[in-house]
Amino acid sequence: MAVDAQLDQKETDQGACCSDQLSEEEMALRIDEVIDTFSGVKGALIPVLQTAQNLFGYLAEPVLKKVSLRLNIPYSEVAGVVSFYSYFSTIPRGKNIVRVCLGTACYVRGGKEVLQSIQDYLGIDVGGTTDDRIFSLEIGRCFGACGLAPVVMINDHVYQRVKPSKVKDLLVPYRVSEPCGEEE
Amino acid sequence: MKITIDNITTEVEEGTTVLEAARAVNIDIPTLCYLEGMEPLGACRMCVVEVKGAKSLVASCSTPVRDGMEVSTNSARVRDARRTVMELLLSEHEGDCQLCERGADCELQELANRMGVKEIAFAGEKPAQFFDESTPALIRDTGKCIKCRRCMEVCKAVQNVGALAAQNRGYATVIGPAFAQDLDTVVCVQCGQCAAVCPVGAITERTHIPQVWQALDNPEKHVVVQTAPAIRAALGECFDYPPGTLVTGKMVSALRRLGFDGVFDTNFAADLTIMEEGTELLTRLKAVLSDKQEAALPQFTSCSPGWIKYAEHFYPEFLSNISSCKSPQQMFGAMAKTYYAEQKGIDPKDIVVVSVMPCTAKKYEAQREEMNDSGYQDVDYVLTTRELGRMIKEASIDFHKLEDDKMDSPLGLSSGAADIFANTGGVMEAALRTAYEIVTGRQLPVDNLHVTPIMGLEGVKEAALTIEKPLKEWAFLDGVELKTAVAHGLGNTSKLLDRIKAGEAEYHFIEIMTCPGGCIGGGGQPRFTTDEVRKQRIQAIYAEDEGKKLRKSHENPAIQEIYEKYLSKPLGERSHHYLHTKYIERSRV
Ligand code: SF4
Ligand code: SF4
Ligand code: SF4
Ligand code: FES
């Protein structure tokens, strides 16, 4: 589909890298260019939002308002679409996404305690992002590694048999050295 | 096409829906989300029927008729399905009917009774309830919302505002502004058309009834009331009179019985508006056509506060084209607390001005910061037609038995030109009646003073009038074809504005009313306003006008008097201070 090709193109052109350094106003400017590439495309709303989500990691209010104005779609409807799909997020996400599995196996083998321990360490709730935007915390449902539960996934890396007391060791390296451009 | 519904066979046009076909043969299928004249929403599933040969039940509001179709609207299966829909709705609903604004005219309650629902089989969890009390005009209560989506449809398709849409998904769905924020943070113009179509108590006007009772009970206060022209043609519906019954005299009696110290008429201020706005138009025309100066044309009318807010959000480039005249409601308030206070020798701080309006946006307008020119808030409280009906009932007044009474002078005297402010096209006609006579010294040369092309319910209307043999002062208008346009409903308005912006149309003077049909179709009028009801109210208003000897604003002796005694002349210094206002640009999203 033409729209998908464009979407991929945009991603490699500008990359997800370092997007968290853009201010929301800069994002709003950048989204103009994105919308230009969709000019005349029918049903552009969702692909534009997808591109923005990939570029910026989240959909800031100025970005969404810009989308509403440029596509001439009421802001309430743009918000309706954004809040309908869990794919979209309106709060900034960190550079590293930490997902704690709470599938059945992980849950019974201490996944919940691991989650609590990560929450305590990072000082955020599920769905939250640390103030320095280095970590976001989410829960997952089975990463297919039940044999070695409980499992935590950080970005695309799976960590098995995680102990609540050891979560700090797991997270600290990301604070300093996670290379830029890692897939979220 | 032939279709059989409950053994009645009938012929209908292709494209008719099953619901329309059924109603045409007097079979009433219950509906909740359906709105006449709009695209079916198919949201509530209340209107399901059984079609022979079809596996599942279908929604009759969105199912087109097929030739030879056999439909049953009352089979056991249909009744069960509807009852299930109803029970599910009720299980999520905050049903405190006795305390609810809509206790008396709720469609959900009425349907539940009609369907004989006696118990709710699904004792479900209820979605989180929250109240939006952010605006001066409206209150939203999500606990009562049945998610029928009528409000968002009207807000977008009719008003082209789009302040409401479905947020979130599934059980957590909220019909409301972006991200379930409050209405005052978004582009809502407070027209109340959403409240007018809501079947339940989920969007209602913010009531001022308690404040008005309190003022009436306070012996220190001199409480005066003004009623908008559109009230007299609709208030009767609150007391089961058929739509289009004029109840002017009874309304005056009722207001007196409620205890108002002065019963006056917004119509008086409508006549005043014509003097000011007509003069403003002639001044602009003179500047452009004769003095070759800059002045914004076309001039737009400014009586409708929803339109003003709409322009401030969406068409700021036209703000200088909008007449600087305050609306009649606000002119009345300013004059009541200055001119009237002076005449009566009452300290304006002790005067309470109450308006009865067909409109929720008038509640918003009254508390705009520009509306304090008398030194006080010019209009203190605004009741909708529905609220006045409720107050009369609260006071146990038997409306039907009331004698006719007359408004007090001087602020109760008005012309027929003021009456027709209630109808789409009416302000324009009233302005033409006066402006033409000022310019030529002769009466507007149309049958019975009506400008027929701008009457009626068509969305955008036009009329052109060539000025012949003007008086000397207006010689520059000789042979000028005065082009006017009229739009009602903000969707129609935006179409007209876009054409003007694109250079596809040119006018001198344009009347805009926020609500479909004009004020008679306002968001504060008795429910339910269909096009048929609009037509009947419009008819009644024209009858009120035609029944008066005085049918031109400039001939109103009370108007002549206020200029002699107080204002000196239209657009004069005092007028400028008390009767004119300005507008501000607002955000588009
Ligand atoms: S909306 Fe209707 S059913 Fe619900 S509480 Fe009010 S009157 Fe009762
Ligand atoms: S008051 Fe008017 S503009 Fe506001 S939400 Fe209701 S219909 Fe829309
Ligand atoms: S607020 Fe009223 S009109 Fe809007 S969806 Fe809810 S019930 Fe329907
Ligand atoms: S009336 Fe047909 S689905 Fe609501």
Short mmCIF file of C-alpha atoms and ligand atoms in Angstrom, two decimals, chain B residues 90 93-110 112 141 143-146 198-202, ligand 1:
data_model
loop_
_atom_site.label_atom_id
_atom_site.label_comp_id
_atom_site.label_asym_id
_atom_site.label_seq_id
_atom_site.Cartn_x
_atom_site.Cartn_y
_atom_site.Cartn_z
CA LEU B 90 -30.87 0.90 32.05
CA HIS B 93 -27.83 4.32 33.56
CA GLU B 94 -27.91 6.61 36.59
CA GLY B 95 -31.69 6.47 36.76
CA ASP B 96 -32.82 8.94 39.38
CA CYS B 97 -35.86 10.04 37.38
CA GLN B 98 -37.56 11.94 40.18
CA LEU B 99 -34.54 14.21 40.54
CA CYS B 100 -33.71 14.42 36.86
CA GLU B 101 -34.07 17.51 34.66
CA ARG B 102 -35.72 15.28 32.12
CA GLY B 103 -38.11 13.54 34.49
CA ALA B 104 -41.04 14.97 32.56
CA ASP B 105 -40.01 14.52 28.94
CA CYS B 106 -37.42 11.75 28.87
CA GLU B 107 -37.45 9.49 25.84
CA LEU B 108 -35.68 6.66 27.64
CA GLN B 109 -38.11 6.61 30.52
CA GLU B 110 -41.06 6.88 28.17
CA ALA B 112 -39.04 1.79 29.07
CA ASP B 141 -23.80 14.24 33.05
CA GLY B 143 -23.94 8.92 34.02
CA LYS B 144 -27.14 9.57 32.09
CA CYS B 145 -25.64 9.35 28.60
CA ILE B 146 -26.91 6.38 26.61
CA CYS B 198 -30.51 14.52 23.65
CA PRO B 199 -33.18 11.94 24.48
CA VAL B 200 -32.22 11.89 28.16
CA GLY B 201 -30.86 14.17 30.87
CA ALA B 202 -27.24 13.88 29.77
S1 SF4 C 1 -32.52 10.55 31.83
FE1 SF4 C 1 -34.62 9.77 31.83
S2 SF4 C 1 -34.44 7.69 32.62
FE2 SF4 C 1 -32.58 8.77 33.13
S3 SF4 C 1 -32.88 9.57 35.17
FE3 SF4 C 1 -33.46 11.18 33.75
S4 SF4 C 1 -35.65 10.89 33.45
FE4 SF4 C 1 -34.89 9.02 34.36
#
